[in-house]
Amino acid sequence: MSNNVTITVLYFASLAEIVQRDEEVLTVDSGDLIKIYQDLSDRYGFTLSQDELAVAINHHIADWHTPANDGDVIAFIPPVAGG
């Protein structure tokens, strides 16, 4: 039985600049948010650590240990400077 999860990942600020898009649909082998971010960091060379980001599931801030489910929208939110 497969544990594959298809999710939509939203990118903001510096992460969107690195990836050069605002979102992408991914099929991953686990809903583990930490693993998903690590895999994306390996793929795209993100320099921000998990501790520097907030994470949201379906537009609500989530805990990194909350598993993503099939069809969820995940956002890794970097710090943004503003005035």
CSV table of C-alpha atoms in Angstrom, one decimal:
chain,number,residue,atom,x,y,z
A,1,MET,CA,0.0,0.0,0.0
A,2,SER,CA,1.4,3.4,-1.0
A,3,ASN,CA,1.6,6.3,1.5
A,4,ASN,CA,2.0,8.8,-1.4
A,5,VAL,CA,0.4,12.2,-0.7
A,6,THR,CA,-0.3,14.7,-3.4
A,7,ILE,CA,-0.1,18.3,-2.1
A,8,THR,CA,0.1,21.8,-3.4
A,9,VAL,CA,3.1,23.8,-2.1
A,10,LEU,CA,2.8,27.6,-2.0
A,11,TYR,CA,6.0,29.6,-2.1
A,12,PHE,CA,6.4,33.1,-0.8
A,13,ALA,CA,9.1,35.8,-0.7
A,14,SER,CA,12.6,34.4,-0.9
A,15,LEU,CA,11.5,30.9,-1.4
A,16,ALA,CA,9.4,32.0,-4.5
A,17,GLU,CA,12.4,33.9,-5.8
A,18,ILE,CA,14.6,30.8,-5.6
A,19,VAL,CA,12.0,28.4,-7.1
A,20,GLN,CA,10.8,31.0,-9.6
A,21,ARG,CA,7.1,30.2,-9.1
A,22,ASP,CA,4.4,30.7,-6.6
A,23,GLU,CA,3.2,27.1,-6.3
A,24,GLU,CA,3.7,23.6,-7.5
A,25,VAL,CA,1.9,20.3,-7.1
A,26,LEU,CA,4.0,17.5,-5.7
A,27,THR,CA,3.4,13.8,-4.9
A,28,VAL,CA,5.5,12.9,-1.9
A,29,ASP,CA,6.1,9.6,-0.1
A,30,SER,CA,5.1,11.0,3.2
A,31,GLY,CA,3.0,13.8,4.7
A,32,ASP,CA,5.9,14.6,7.1
A,33,LEU,CA,6.3,18.4,6.8
A,34,ILE,CA,9.9,18.4,8.0
A,35,LYS,CA,10.8,15.8,5.4
A,36,ILE,CA,9.0,17.6,2.6
A,37,TYR,CA,10.8,20.9,3.4
A,38,GLN,CA,14.1,19.1,3.6
A,39,ASP,CA,13.5,17.4,0.3
A,40,LEU,CA,12.6,20.8,-1.2
A,41,SER,CA,15.7,22.4,0.3
A,42,ASP,CA,17.9,19.7,-1.2
A,43,ARG,CA,16.2,20.2,-4.6
A,44,TYR,CA,16.2,24.0,-4.7
A,45,GLY,CA,19.0,24.9,-2.3
A,46,PHE,CA,16.9,26.7,0.2
A,47,THR,CA,19.2,28.3,2.8
A,48,LEU,CA,16.5,29.0,5.5
A,49,SER,CA,16.3,26.4,8.2
A,50,GLN,CA,13.1,25.0,9.4
A,51,ASP,CA,13.4,27.1,12.6
A,52,GLU,CA,13.3,30.3,10.4
A,53,LEU,CA,10.0,29.4,8.8
A,54,ALA,CA,6.4,29.2,9.7
A,55,VAL,CA,4.4,26.4,8.1
A,56,ALA,CA,0.7,26.4,7.2
A,57,ILE,CA,-1.7,23.7,6.1
A,58,ASN,CA,-4.8,24.8,4.2
A,59,HIS,CA,-4.1,28.4,5.0
A,60,HIS,CA,-3.9,27.9,8.8
A,61,ILE,CA,-0.6,28.0,10.7
A,62,ALA,CA,0.4,24.5,11.7
A,63,ASP,CA,2.9,22.7,13.8
A,64,TRP,CA,5.8,21.1,11.9
A,65,HIS,CA,4.7,17.7,13.3
A,66,THR,CA,1.2,17.9,11.9
A,67,PRO,CA,1.1,15.5,8.9
A,68,ALA,CA,-0.1,16.7,5.5
A,69,ASN,CA,-2.9,14.8,3.9
A,70,ASP,CA,-3.7,14.1,0.3
A,71,GLY,CA,-5.0,17.3,-1.3
A,72,ASP,CA,-3.7,19.7,1.3
A,73,VAL,CA,-2.2,23.1,0.5
A,74,ILE,CA,1.1,23.6,2.3
A,75,ALA,CA,2.9,26.9,2.7
A,76,PHE,CA,6.4,27.4,4.0
A,77,ILE,CA,6.5,31.0,5.1
A,78,PRO,CA,9.8,32.8,5.4
A,79,PRO,CA,10.3,35.9,7.5
A,80,VAL,CA,9.3,39.1,5.7
A,81,ALA,CA,10.7,42.5,6.5
A,82,GLY,CA,8.3,45.3,6.5
A,83,GLY,CA,7.6,48.7,7.8
